[in-house]
Short mmCIF file of C-alpha atoms in Angstrom, two decimals:
data_model
loop_
_atom_site.label_atom_id
_atom_site.label_comp_id
_atom_site.label_asym_id
_atom_site.label_seq_id
_atom_site.Cartn_x
_atom_site.Cartn_y
_atom_site.Cartn_z
CA MET A 1 0.00 0.00 0.00
CA LEU A 2 1.38 3.38 -1.01
CA GLN A 3 2.03 5.84 1.78
CA ILE A 4 2.87 9.53 1.55
CA ASN A 5 5.00 11.17 4.22
CA ARG A 6 4.24 14.90 4.16
CA GLU A 7 7.02 15.61 6.67
CA SER A 8 9.70 14.07 4.48
CA GLY A 9 11.93 16.37 2.48
CA GLU A 10 11.62 14.02 -0.49
CA PRO A 11 9.25 15.15 -3.30
CA VAL A 12 5.88 13.38 -3.24
CA PHE A 13 6.17 12.18 -6.85
CA ARG A 14 9.52 10.57 -5.93
CA GLN A 15 7.97 8.82 -2.93
CA ILE A 16 5.28 7.36 -5.22
CA SER A 17 7.73 6.20 -7.89
CA ASP A 18 10.16 4.72 -5.34
CA GLN A 19 7.42 2.70 -3.66
CA LEU A 20 6.16 1.42 -7.01
CA VAL A 21 9.71 0.42 -7.97
CA HIS A 22 9.95 -1.45 -4.68
CA ALA A 23 6.68 -3.26 -5.40
CA ILE A 24 7.84 -4.19 -8.91
CA ARG A 25 11.24 -5.43 -7.76
CA LYS A 26 9.67 -7.51 -4.99
CA GLY A 27 7.22 -9.11 -7.42
CA MET A 28 4.16 -7.53 -5.81
CA LEU A 29 3.42 -5.96 -9.21
CA ALA A 30 3.98 -8.58 -11.89
CA PRO A 31 5.20 -7.83 -15.43
CA GLY A 32 2.24 -6.66 -17.51
CA ALA A 33 0.20 -5.62 -14.49
CA LYS A 34 -1.94 -2.55 -15.12
CA LEU A 35 -1.48 0.42 -12.81
CA PRO A 36 -4.37 2.65 -11.68
CA GLY A 37 -5.13 5.65 -13.84
CA THR A 38 -3.59 8.94 -12.79
CA ARG A 39 -6.92 10.44 -11.71
CA ILE A 40 -7.87 7.39 -9.64
CA LEU A 41 -4.46 7.15 -7.93
CA ALA A 42 -4.36 10.90 -7.29
CA SER A 43 -7.78 10.76 -5.66
CA PHE A 44 -6.79 7.75 -3.56
CA LEU A 45 -3.56 9.37 -2.33
CA LYS A 46 -5.14 12.83 -2.02
CA VAL A 47 -2.48 14.44 -4.21
CA HIS A 48 -2.66 16.51 -7.37
CA ARG A 49 -3.01 14.51 -10.58
CA LYS A 50 0.13 16.20 -11.97
CA THR A 51 2.07 14.65 -9.10
CA VAL A 52 1.02 11.13 -10.16
CA ILE A 53 1.75 11.98 -13.80
CA ALA A 54 5.26 13.05 -12.78
CA ALA A 55 5.74 9.76 -10.89
CA TYR A 56 4.57 7.72 -13.90
CA ASP A 57 6.80 9.74 -16.23
CA ASP A 58 9.76 9.01 -13.97
CA LEU A 59 8.97 5.26 -13.96
CA ASN A 60 8.49 5.28 -17.72
CA LEU A 61 11.77 7.11 -18.27
CA HIS A 62 13.71 4.49 -16.29
CA GLY A 63 11.98 1.53 -17.97
CA TRP A 64 9.94 0.28 -15.06
CA ILE A 65 6.57 0.83 -16.74
CA ILE A 66 5.23 1.41 -20.24
CA VAL A 67 2.72 4.20 -20.77
CA SER A 68 0.49 4.19 -23.87
CA PRO A 69 -2.54 6.35 -24.78
CA TYR A 70 -4.90 3.34 -24.99
CA LYS A 71 -3.63 0.86 -22.39
CA GLY A 72 -2.56 3.36 -19.75
CA ALA A 73 0.40 2.42 -17.51
CA VAL A 74 1.52 -1.20 -17.23
CA VAL A 75 4.56 -2.83 -15.65
CA ALA A 76 7.24 -3.53 -18.24
CA ASP A 77 7.13 -7.20 -19.19
CA ARG A 78 10.91 -7.61 -19.41
CA LEU A 79 11.42 -7.11 -15.69
CA ALA A 80 11.84 -10.12 -13.42
CA PRO A 81 10.98 -9.88 -9.69
CA LEU A 82 13.85 -10.15 -7.25
CA PRO A 83 13.87 -12.81 -4.51
CA GLU A 84 12.40 -11.66 -1.23
CA HIS A 85 14.72 -10.96 1.67
CA PRO A 86 13.41 -11.26 5.23
CA GLU A 87 14.91 -7.90 6.22
CA THR A 88 13.05 -5.98 3.52
CA LYS A 89 9.87 -8.02 3.07
CA GLU A 90 7.69 -5.76 5.20
CA GLN A 91 9.40 -2.48 4.31
CA PRO A 92 7.39 -0.09 2.16
CA MET A 93 10.60 1.40 0.72
CA LEU A 94 13.56 -0.41 -0.85
CA ARG A 95 16.52 -0.46 1.56
CA TYR A 96 20.11 -0.91 0.50
CA PRO A 97 21.53 -4.26 1.67
CA VAL A 98 23.45 -4.24 4.94
CA THR A 99 25.86 -6.95 3.79
CA THR A 100 26.97 -8.40 0.47
CA GLY A 101 25.25 -11.43 -0.99
CA TYR A 102 28.64 -12.93 -1.77
CA SER A 103 31.64 -13.80 0.35
CA PHE A 104 35.11 -12.31 0.42
CA ILE A 105 38.13 -12.52 2.69
CA PRO A 106 38.51 -9.45 4.96
CA ASN A 107 42.04 -8.05 4.99
CA VAL A 108 43.11 -7.95 8.64
CA LEU A 109 46.55 -6.64 7.63
CA LEU A 110 45.05 -3.28 6.76
CA ASP A 111 42.97 -2.81 9.91
CA ARG A 112 43.75 0.50 11.61
CA THR A 113 42.67 2.09 14.86
CA ALA A 114 40.09 4.70 13.91
CA LEU A 115 40.56 8.14 15.43
CA PRO A 116 37.37 9.63 16.87
CA SER A 117 36.00 12.38 14.66
CA GLY A 118 35.53 15.87 16.01
CA LYS A 119 38.07 15.41 18.81
CA ALA A 120 40.35 18.44 18.68
CA PHE A 121 42.09 17.70 21.98
CA GLN A 122 44.13 14.61 21.32
CA LEU A 123 47.66 13.35 21.36
CA THR A 124 48.98 12.22 18.00
CA ASP A 125 52.05 10.40 16.76
CA GLY A 126 53.49 13.71 15.52
CA LEU A 127 50.99 15.56 13.34
CA PRO A 128 51.53 19.25 12.55
CA ASP A 129 49.34 22.08 13.77
CA VAL A 130 47.08 22.98 10.85
CA ARG A 131 46.31 26.29 12.56
CA ILE A 132 49.70 27.67 11.50
CA THR A 133 49.27 26.68 7.85
CA PRO A 134 49.68 29.84 5.71
CA ILE A 135 46.15 29.63 4.34
CA VAL A 136 46.00 33.29 3.31
CA LYS A 137 49.24 33.09 1.31
CA LEU A 138 48.22 29.82 -0.34
CA SER A 139 44.73 31.07 -1.17
CA THR A 140 46.17 34.28 -2.63
CA ILE A 141 48.38 32.25 -4.95
CA TYR A 142 45.50 29.91 -5.80
CA ASN A 143 43.16 32.82 -6.59
CA ARG A 144 45.84 34.52 -8.64
CA LEU A 145 46.32 31.32 -10.57
CA VAL A 146 42.67 30.58 -11.37
CA LYS A 147 42.18 34.11 -12.75
CA ARG A 148 44.75 33.58 -15.47
CA LYS A 149 43.35 32.69 -18.86
CA GLN A 150 45.93 29.97 -19.46
CA THR A 151 44.85 28.20 -16.26
CA ALA A 152 41.97 26.61 -18.18
CA ARG A 153 44.39 24.02 -19.52
CA TYR A 154 44.85 22.66 -16.00
CA LEU A 155 41.14 21.86 -15.75
CA ASN A 156 41.12 19.33 -18.57
CA TYR A 157 41.94 15.63 -18.44
CA THR A 158 45.69 15.11 -18.29
CA TYR A 159 45.68 11.34 -18.89
CA GLY A 160 48.57 10.86 -16.50
CA LYS A 161 50.73 13.65 -17.90
CA PRO A 162 52.32 15.44 -14.93
CA ASN A 163 52.60 19.18 -14.44
CA ASP A 164 56.07 19.75 -15.89
CA TYR A 165 56.50 23.12 -14.21
CA PHE A 166 55.74 21.67 -10.80
CA LEU A 167 58.12 18.76 -11.40
CA GLU A 168 60.91 21.14 -12.38
CA ILE A 169 60.37 23.38 -9.34
CA LEU A 170 60.07 20.38 -7.02
CA ALA A 171 63.29 18.83 -8.37
CA LYS A 172 65.16 22.10 -7.76
CA TYR A 173 63.62 22.40 -4.28
CA LEU A 174 64.71 18.88 -3.34
CA ASN A 175 68.17 19.47 -4.77
CA ASN A 176 68.55 22.65 -2.72
CA THR A 177 67.14 21.28 0.55
CA ARG A 178 68.15 17.60 0.37
CA GLY A 179 71.42 17.73 -1.53
CA LEU A 180 70.06 15.59 -4.37
CA ALA A 181 71.09 15.92 -8.01
CA ILE A 182 67.87 15.01 -9.79
CA THR A 183 65.80 16.26 -12.71
CA LYS A 184 62.05 16.22 -13.20
CA ASN A 185 62.43 12.80 -14.84
CA ASN A 186 63.42 11.33 -11.48
CA VAL A 187 60.21 12.40 -9.72
CA LEU A 188 56.80 10.75 -9.49
CA ILE A 189 53.90 12.63 -7.86
CA SER A 190 51.40 10.72 -5.73
CA ARG A 191 48.48 11.62 -3.48
CA SER A 192 50.31 10.51 -0.33
CA VAL A 193 53.47 8.89 0.96
CA HIS A 194 51.44 5.74 1.54
CA MET A 195 50.38 5.65 -2.11
CA GLY A 196 53.99 6.12 -3.21
CA LEU A 197 55.06 3.28 -0.95
CA PHE A 198 52.19 1.13 -2.23
CA LEU A 199 53.24 1.74 -5.85
CA ALA A 200 56.85 0.83 -5.05
CA ALA A 201 55.86 -2.29 -3.10
CA SER A 202 53.43 -3.43 -5.79
CA THR A 203 56.11 -3.07 -8.46
CA LEU A 204 59.17 -4.37 -6.64
CA LEU A 205 57.95 -6.95 -4.12
CA ASN A 206 56.64 -10.45 -4.63
CA ALA A 207 55.23 -13.05 -2.27
CA GLY A 208 58.03 -14.54 -0.22
CA ASP A 209 60.39 -11.57 -0.49
CA ASN A 210 62.07 -10.41 2.72
CA VAL A 211 61.94 -6.79 3.86
CA ILE A 212 64.00 -5.51 6.78
CA ILE A 213 62.39 -3.01 9.15
CA GLY A 214 63.20 -1.76 12.62
CA ALA A 215 62.04 -3.78 15.62
CA TYR A 216 59.73 -0.82 16.08
CA SER A 217 58.69 0.58 12.73
CA TYR A 218 56.05 2.69 10.99
CA TYR A 219 52.91 0.60 11.27
CA ILE A 220 51.28 1.80 8.04
CA ALA A 221 54.42 1.00 6.05
CA ASN A 222 54.44 -2.44 7.65
CA MET A 223 50.86 -3.06 6.53
CA ILE A 224 51.59 -1.98 2.96
CA ILE A 225 54.67 -4.19 2.75
CA GLN A 226 52.83 -7.21 4.13
CA GLN A 227 49.95 -6.60 1.74
CA SER A 228 52.38 -7.18 -1.13
CA GLY A 229 53.02 -10.69 0.23
CA ALA A 230 56.50 -9.93 1.55
CA SER A 231 57.72 -11.00 4.98
CA LEU A 232 58.97 -8.54 7.59
CA VAL A 233 62.38 -9.14 9.16
CA GLN A 234 63.03 -7.03 12.25
CA VAL A 235 66.37 -5.62 13.41
CA PRO A 236 67.06 -3.70 16.64
CA VAL A 237 67.01 0.08 16.87
CA ASP A 238 69.20 1.99 19.33
CA ASP A 239 70.06 5.64 19.91
CA ASP A 240 71.92 5.75 16.57
CA GLY A 241 69.02 4.31 14.62
CA LEU A 242 68.72 1.02 12.78
CA CYS A 243 71.46 -1.45 13.79
CA VAL A 244 73.29 -2.00 10.51
CA ASP A 245 75.51 -4.78 11.94
CA ASP A 246 72.39 -6.89 12.37
CA ILE A 247 71.36 -6.16 8.77
CA GLU A 248 74.67 -7.53 7.56
CA LYS A 249 74.25 -10.71 9.63
CA ILE A 250 70.77 -11.27 8.17
CA CYS A 251 72.01 -10.69 4.63
CA ARG A 252 74.55 -13.49 5.08
CA GLU A 253 71.76 -15.92 5.95
CA LYS A 254 68.90 -14.98 3.60
CA ASN A 255 68.08 -12.92 0.54
CA ILE A 256 66.83 -9.44 1.39
CA ARG A 257 64.87 -7.55 -1.24
CA VAL A 258 64.25 -4.24 0.56
CA VAL A 259 65.35 -2.34 3.67
CA TYR A 260 62.80 0.26 4.77
CA ILE A 261 64.18 3.17 6.80
CA THR A 262 63.06 6.47 8.35
CA PRO A 263 66.60 7.74 9.04
CA HIS A 264 65.93 11.40 9.84
CA SER A 265 63.64 10.62 12.76
CA HIS A 266 63.05 6.92 13.16
CA TYR A 267 59.41 6.02 13.65
CA PRO A 268 58.50 5.65 16.46
CA THR A 269 61.66 6.11 18.55
CA THR A 270 62.80 9.43 16.90
CA ALA A 271 66.42 8.17 16.75
CA VAL A 272 68.51 9.71 13.95
CA LEU A 273 70.50 7.24 11.86
CA SER A 274 74.17 8.07 12.30
CA ALA A 275 76.35 9.13 9.37
CA GLU A 276 78.53 6.02 9.77
CA ARG A 277 75.52 3.70 9.59
CA ARG A 278 74.14 5.52 6.54
CA GLN A 279 77.39 4.94 4.69
CA ARG A 280 77.57 1.28 5.73
CA LEU A 281 73.98 0.73 4.68
CA LEU A 282 74.78 1.96 1.18
CA GLN A 283 77.83 -0.32 1.07
CA LEU A 284 75.75 -3.31 2.13
CA SER A 285 73.10 -2.45 -0.44
CA ALA A 286 75.70 -2.49 -3.20
CA ARG A 287 77.19 -5.75 -1.92
CA TYR A 288 74.00 -7.72 -1.30
CA GLY A 289 71.74 -6.06 -3.86
CA PHE A 290 68.87 -4.97 -1.60
CA ILE A 291 66.79 -1.87 -2.35
CA ILE A 292 66.65 0.94 0.23
CA ILE A 293 63.29 2.67 0.59
CA GLU A 294 64.03 5.90 2.42
CA ASP A 295 60.99 7.59 3.92
CA ASP A 296 62.04 11.18 4.68
CA TYR A 297 59.73 11.20 7.71
CA ASP A 298 60.17 14.55 9.54
CA PHE A 299 63.25 15.59 7.55
CA ASP A 300 62.08 19.21 7.60
CA PHE A 301 62.01 19.34 11.40
CA GLN A 302 65.62 19.20 12.61
CA PHE A 303 65.97 21.51 15.58
CA ASP A 304 69.40 21.45 17.17
CA HIS A 305 71.76 21.45 14.17
CA GLN A 306 71.84 21.19 10.42
CA PRO A 307 70.13 17.98 9.28
CA GLN A 308 72.09 15.09 7.92
CA LEU A 309 71.46 14.76 4.22
CA PRO A 310 69.35 11.85 3.00
CA VAL A 311 70.91 8.49 2.24
CA ALA A 312 69.69 9.02 -1.33
CA CYS A 313 72.06 11.93 -1.95
CA ALA A 314 75.07 9.57 -1.59
CA ASP A 315 73.56 6.79 -3.72
CA ASN A 316 75.77 6.20 -6.76
CA GLU A 317 74.40 2.74 -7.58
CA GLY A 318 70.71 3.57 -8.07
CA MET A 319 69.63 1.50 -5.05
CA VAL A 320 67.66 4.12 -3.06
CA ILE A 321 64.02 5.11 -3.49
CA TYR A 322 63.31 8.38 -1.69
CA ILE A 323 59.74 9.16 -0.62
CA GLY A 324 58.48 12.40 0.92
CA SER A 325 55.47 14.69 1.27
CA PHE A 326 54.22 18.20 1.95
CA ALA A 327 51.69 16.83 4.45
CA LYS A 328 53.62 18.08 7.49
CA SER A 329 55.37 21.04 5.90
CA LEU A 330 52.00 22.56 5.01
CA ALA A 331 49.13 20.41 6.32
CA PRO A 332 47.73 16.90 5.81
CA GLY A 333 45.16 18.47 3.48
CA PHE A 334 48.06 19.33 1.17
CA ALA A 335 49.35 15.77 1.20
CA LEU A 336 50.96 16.07 -2.19
CA SER A 337 53.80 13.56 -2.14
CA TYR A 338 56.76 12.63 -4.26
CA LEU A 339 58.85 9.58 -5.01
CA VAL A 340 62.42 10.00 -6.28
CA ALA A 341 64.19 7.17 -8.12
CA PRO A 342 66.18 6.42 -11.27
CA GLU A 343 64.29 7.25 -14.44
CA ASN A 344 63.54 3.70 -15.56
CA LEU A 345 61.71 2.94 -12.31
CA ILE A 346 59.79 6.23 -12.47
CA THR A 347 58.60 5.25 -15.95
CA GLU A 348 57.35 1.91 -14.67
CA LEU A 349 55.70 3.32 -11.55
CA SER A 350 53.96 5.96 -13.65
CA LYS A 351 51.98 3.22 -15.39
CA PHE A 352 50.37 2.22 -12.10
CA SER A 353 50.06 5.79 -10.87
CA THR A 354 48.09 6.72 -13.97
CA LEU A 355 45.62 3.94 -13.27
CA LEU A 356 45.12 4.94 -9.64
CA ALA A 357 45.08 8.74 -9.97
CA GLY A 358 45.54 9.45 -13.63
CA TYR A 359 44.09 12.94 -13.76
CA GLY A 360 46.22 14.51 -11.07
CA ASP A 361 45.60 17.85 -9.36
CA ASN A 362 47.37 20.31 -11.60
CA ILE A 363 46.02 23.48 -10.01
CA THR A 364 47.19 22.47 -6.52
CA GLU A 365 50.56 21.41 -7.96
CA GLN A 366 50.91 24.74 -9.75
CA SER A 367 49.96 26.62 -6.58
CA ILE A 368 52.59 24.84 -4.49
CA ALA A 369 55.18 25.41 -7.21
CA GLU A 370 54.51 29.15 -7.08
CA PHE A 371 54.47 29.04 -3.27
CA ILE A 372 58.01 27.66 -3.45
CA VAL A 373 59.18 30.09 -6.15
CA ASP A 374 57.81 33.09 -4.23
CA GLY A 375 59.97 32.10 -1.25
CA GLU A 376 56.92 31.46 0.92
CA MET A 377 57.80 27.82 1.58
CA HIS A 378 61.20 28.79 2.98
CA ARG A 379 59.67 31.48 5.22
CA HIS A 380 56.91 29.16 6.41
CA MET A 381 59.35 26.36 7.26
CA ASP A 382 61.58 28.73 9.26
CA LYS A 383 58.54 29.92 11.22
CA SER A 384 57.25 26.38 11.76
CA ARG A 385 60.57 25.09 13.04
CA LYS A 386 60.74 27.86 15.64
CA ILE A 387 57.21 27.16 16.85
CA TYR A 388 57.73 23.40 17.00
CA ARG A 389 61.12 23.71 18.69
CA ASN A 390 59.50 25.75 21.48
CA ARG A 391 56.71 23.20 21.82
CA ARG A 392 59.21 20.35 21.94
CA ASP A 393 61.15 22.06 24.71
CA LEU A 394 57.96 22.79 26.65
CA MET A 395 56.69 19.23 26.30
CA CYS A 396 59.99 17.78 27.49
CA ASP A 397 60.04 20.14 30.48
CA LEU A 398 56.45 19.23 31.36
CA ILE A 399 57.13 15.49 31.14
CA THR A 400 60.17 15.88 33.37
CA GLU A 401 58.33 17.98 35.95
CA GLU A 402 55.00 16.15 36.05
CA LEU A 403 55.81 12.57 35.02
CA GLY A 404 59.52 12.26 35.75
CA GLU A 405 59.11 9.50 38.33
CA TYR A 406 57.30 7.29 35.79
CA VAL A 407 58.94 8.17 32.47
CA GLU A 408 62.36 8.21 30.84
CA PHE A 409 63.09 9.87 27.50
CA ILE A 410 65.74 11.58 25.42
CA LYS A 411 64.85 14.97 24.01
CA PRO A 412 64.49 14.38 20.25
CA GLU A 413 66.83 16.36 18.02
CA ALA A 414 64.38 15.97 15.14
CA GLY A 415 60.74 15.20 14.47
CA LEU A 416 57.42 16.18 16.00
CA ALA A 417 57.11 13.59 18.77
CA VAL A 418 58.83 12.37 21.93
CA TRP A 419 59.57 8.67 22.50
CA THR A 420 58.87 7.94 26.18
CA ARG A 421 59.63 4.76 28.12
CA TRP A 422 57.37 4.15 31.11
CA ASP A 423 57.48 2.11 34.27
CA LYS A 424 56.63 -1.42 33.12
CA SER A 425 54.04 -1.76 35.87
CA ILE A 426 51.87 0.92 34.21
CA ASN A 427 49.08 -0.32 31.99
CA LEU A 428 49.10 2.15 29.11
CA SER A 429 45.76 1.01 27.72
CA LYS A 430 44.18 1.77 31.07
CA ILE A 431 45.86 5.18 31.05
CA SER A 432 44.41 5.76 27.59
CA ARG A 433 40.89 4.96 28.77
CA GLU A 434 41.24 7.19 31.81
CA CYS A 435 42.46 10.06 29.64
CA ALA A 436 39.48 9.60 27.31
CA ASP A 437 37.14 9.97 30.29
CA HIS A 438 38.71 13.37 30.92
CA GLY A 439 38.57 14.67 27.34
CA LEU A 440 42.02 13.68 26.05
CA THR A 441 42.17 11.18 23.20
CA LEU A 442 45.17 8.86 23.35
CA PRO A 443 44.96 6.49 20.35
CA GLN A 444 46.10 2.90 20.73
CA HIS A 445 48.71 3.14 17.97
CA LEU A 446 50.73 5.49 20.22
CA LEU A 447 51.13 2.75 22.81
CA TYR A 448 53.84 0.07 22.74
CA GLN A 449 53.44 -2.38 25.59
CA SER A 450 54.80 -5.87 26.05
CA ARG A 451 56.27 -7.89 28.88
CA ARG A 452 59.61 -6.24 28.30
CA GLU A 453 58.61 -2.67 27.64
CA ALA A 454 56.01 0.04 28.12
CA ALA A 455 56.54 2.96 25.74
CA MET A 456 54.52 5.75 24.20
CA ARG A 457 55.08 8.05 21.23
CA ILE A 458 53.73 11.48 22.16
CA GLY A 459 53.31 14.15 19.50
CA PHE A 460 53.66 17.76 20.59
CA ALA A 461 53.33 19.82 17.40
CA ASN A 462 49.54 19.89 17.08
CA LEU A 463 49.00 21.44 20.53
CA ASN A 464 49.76 24.96 21.71
CA ALA A 465 51.35 25.76 25.08
CA GLU A 466 48.12 25.72 27.07
CA GLU A 467 46.96 22.51 25.41
CA LEU A 468 50.29 20.82 26.09
CA LYS A 469 50.01 21.70 29.79
CA ASN A 470 46.47 20.33 29.93
CA ALA A 471 47.50 17.13 28.14
CA VAL A 472 50.37 16.40 30.51
CA GLN A 473 48.22 17.22 33.54
CA THR A 474 45.60 14.78 32.27
CA LEU A 475 48.27 12.11 31.80
CA LYS A 476 49.54 12.76 35.31
CA TYR A 477 46.04 12.43 36.74
CA ALA A 478 45.45 9.18 34.82
CA VAL A 479 48.71 7.68 36.09
CA ALA A 480 47.97 8.69 39.68
CA LYS A 481 44.47 7.28 39.52
CA ARG A 482 45.65 3.85 38.35
CA ASN A 483 46.40 3.10 42.01
#
């Protein structure tokens, strides 16, 4: 029976047509069945006849019914009723299925802890503060760009062709800031670091390959590598970063395809890979033939001295793939990323990149290129480093003052987080729940707890001074209350 809901925001003619479609699909109106005339149905439903005519026209347009001057409206005879489902049998409107009617294997490797939406007050693993993003400068450049007549060419399909100007500016920027010696032909643009890593893993890794990571490593990278079918081989990490001696021992025993590193600020421990270990890693790569995937995680945020240059800038054998992003330099919303490699690999990766995101975002790329050329990127990074250095110092002071009896840490010389080691008797998951009860979100992926260790990666960049004080006070309260 048709029902009209006058309170619904949906047009009445659409309610009529949707309910008739439901009846046809459920077999309640068989093929060839004659529908009431428009006057009769309008009178029955107490609606204007034009409303019923509009509903019939909509059904006729989409092939559900056939309307003729002599026969009126009848259900199209080529339609077959769908099998009834117990969940929708009594529903007057068609409801989209809750689950698939077929089976598939869920991918547990890619499960992630979901962050609660709308929670501004939370600890992160080292996200930037989007409030200091130079929105006005970026929007000025963007507006200036879209007003140019020649900008129209950026709005068309590109079919995978990159923005050459952006590639040229980006290559120069990376050469100037990272000590590389690349051209635009060595750069692939992707939507995120994770996509760049996925493209590299999909191209270079096969089931059964071995990939070396740190005993603690970037969990998203781990998931992407495992998704390719490769096996993870862990090596220890100390204050000088990944233990290269252990890599050499493993290489003597088994074939290693890739070594994944975050040398500028190891995730999660924030250790910086020493110059000696960087050089030895390149030597081992040349000797044993493994690829180095260098994630430049937090390269831009070196606080106490000039940053060590990437491993890639000393690579003479073509063994290093360098992956980076503007997500932290600007904001996650500007997560334009890049992958640097020898030209033949870039050509191959571009095939897959075109399939995944073939049309690109040329206007954003052009805007960031002009942001760099105007000198705004350099000024913004100088400002950001000063702000984040002050927040790092404040966070370290607060941890020492308020949590010193429970926590040990080394002030990080780079990156946007502090690696803290806690008293092993403290249940960090319980601390997380207690913090949540008092308005501070402490996601599970920040916590590293086992029989041997209790550790937490605490980001400081996304919170201002007052917020940092509140966060540490909440942590202190949660720790005290555990007793």
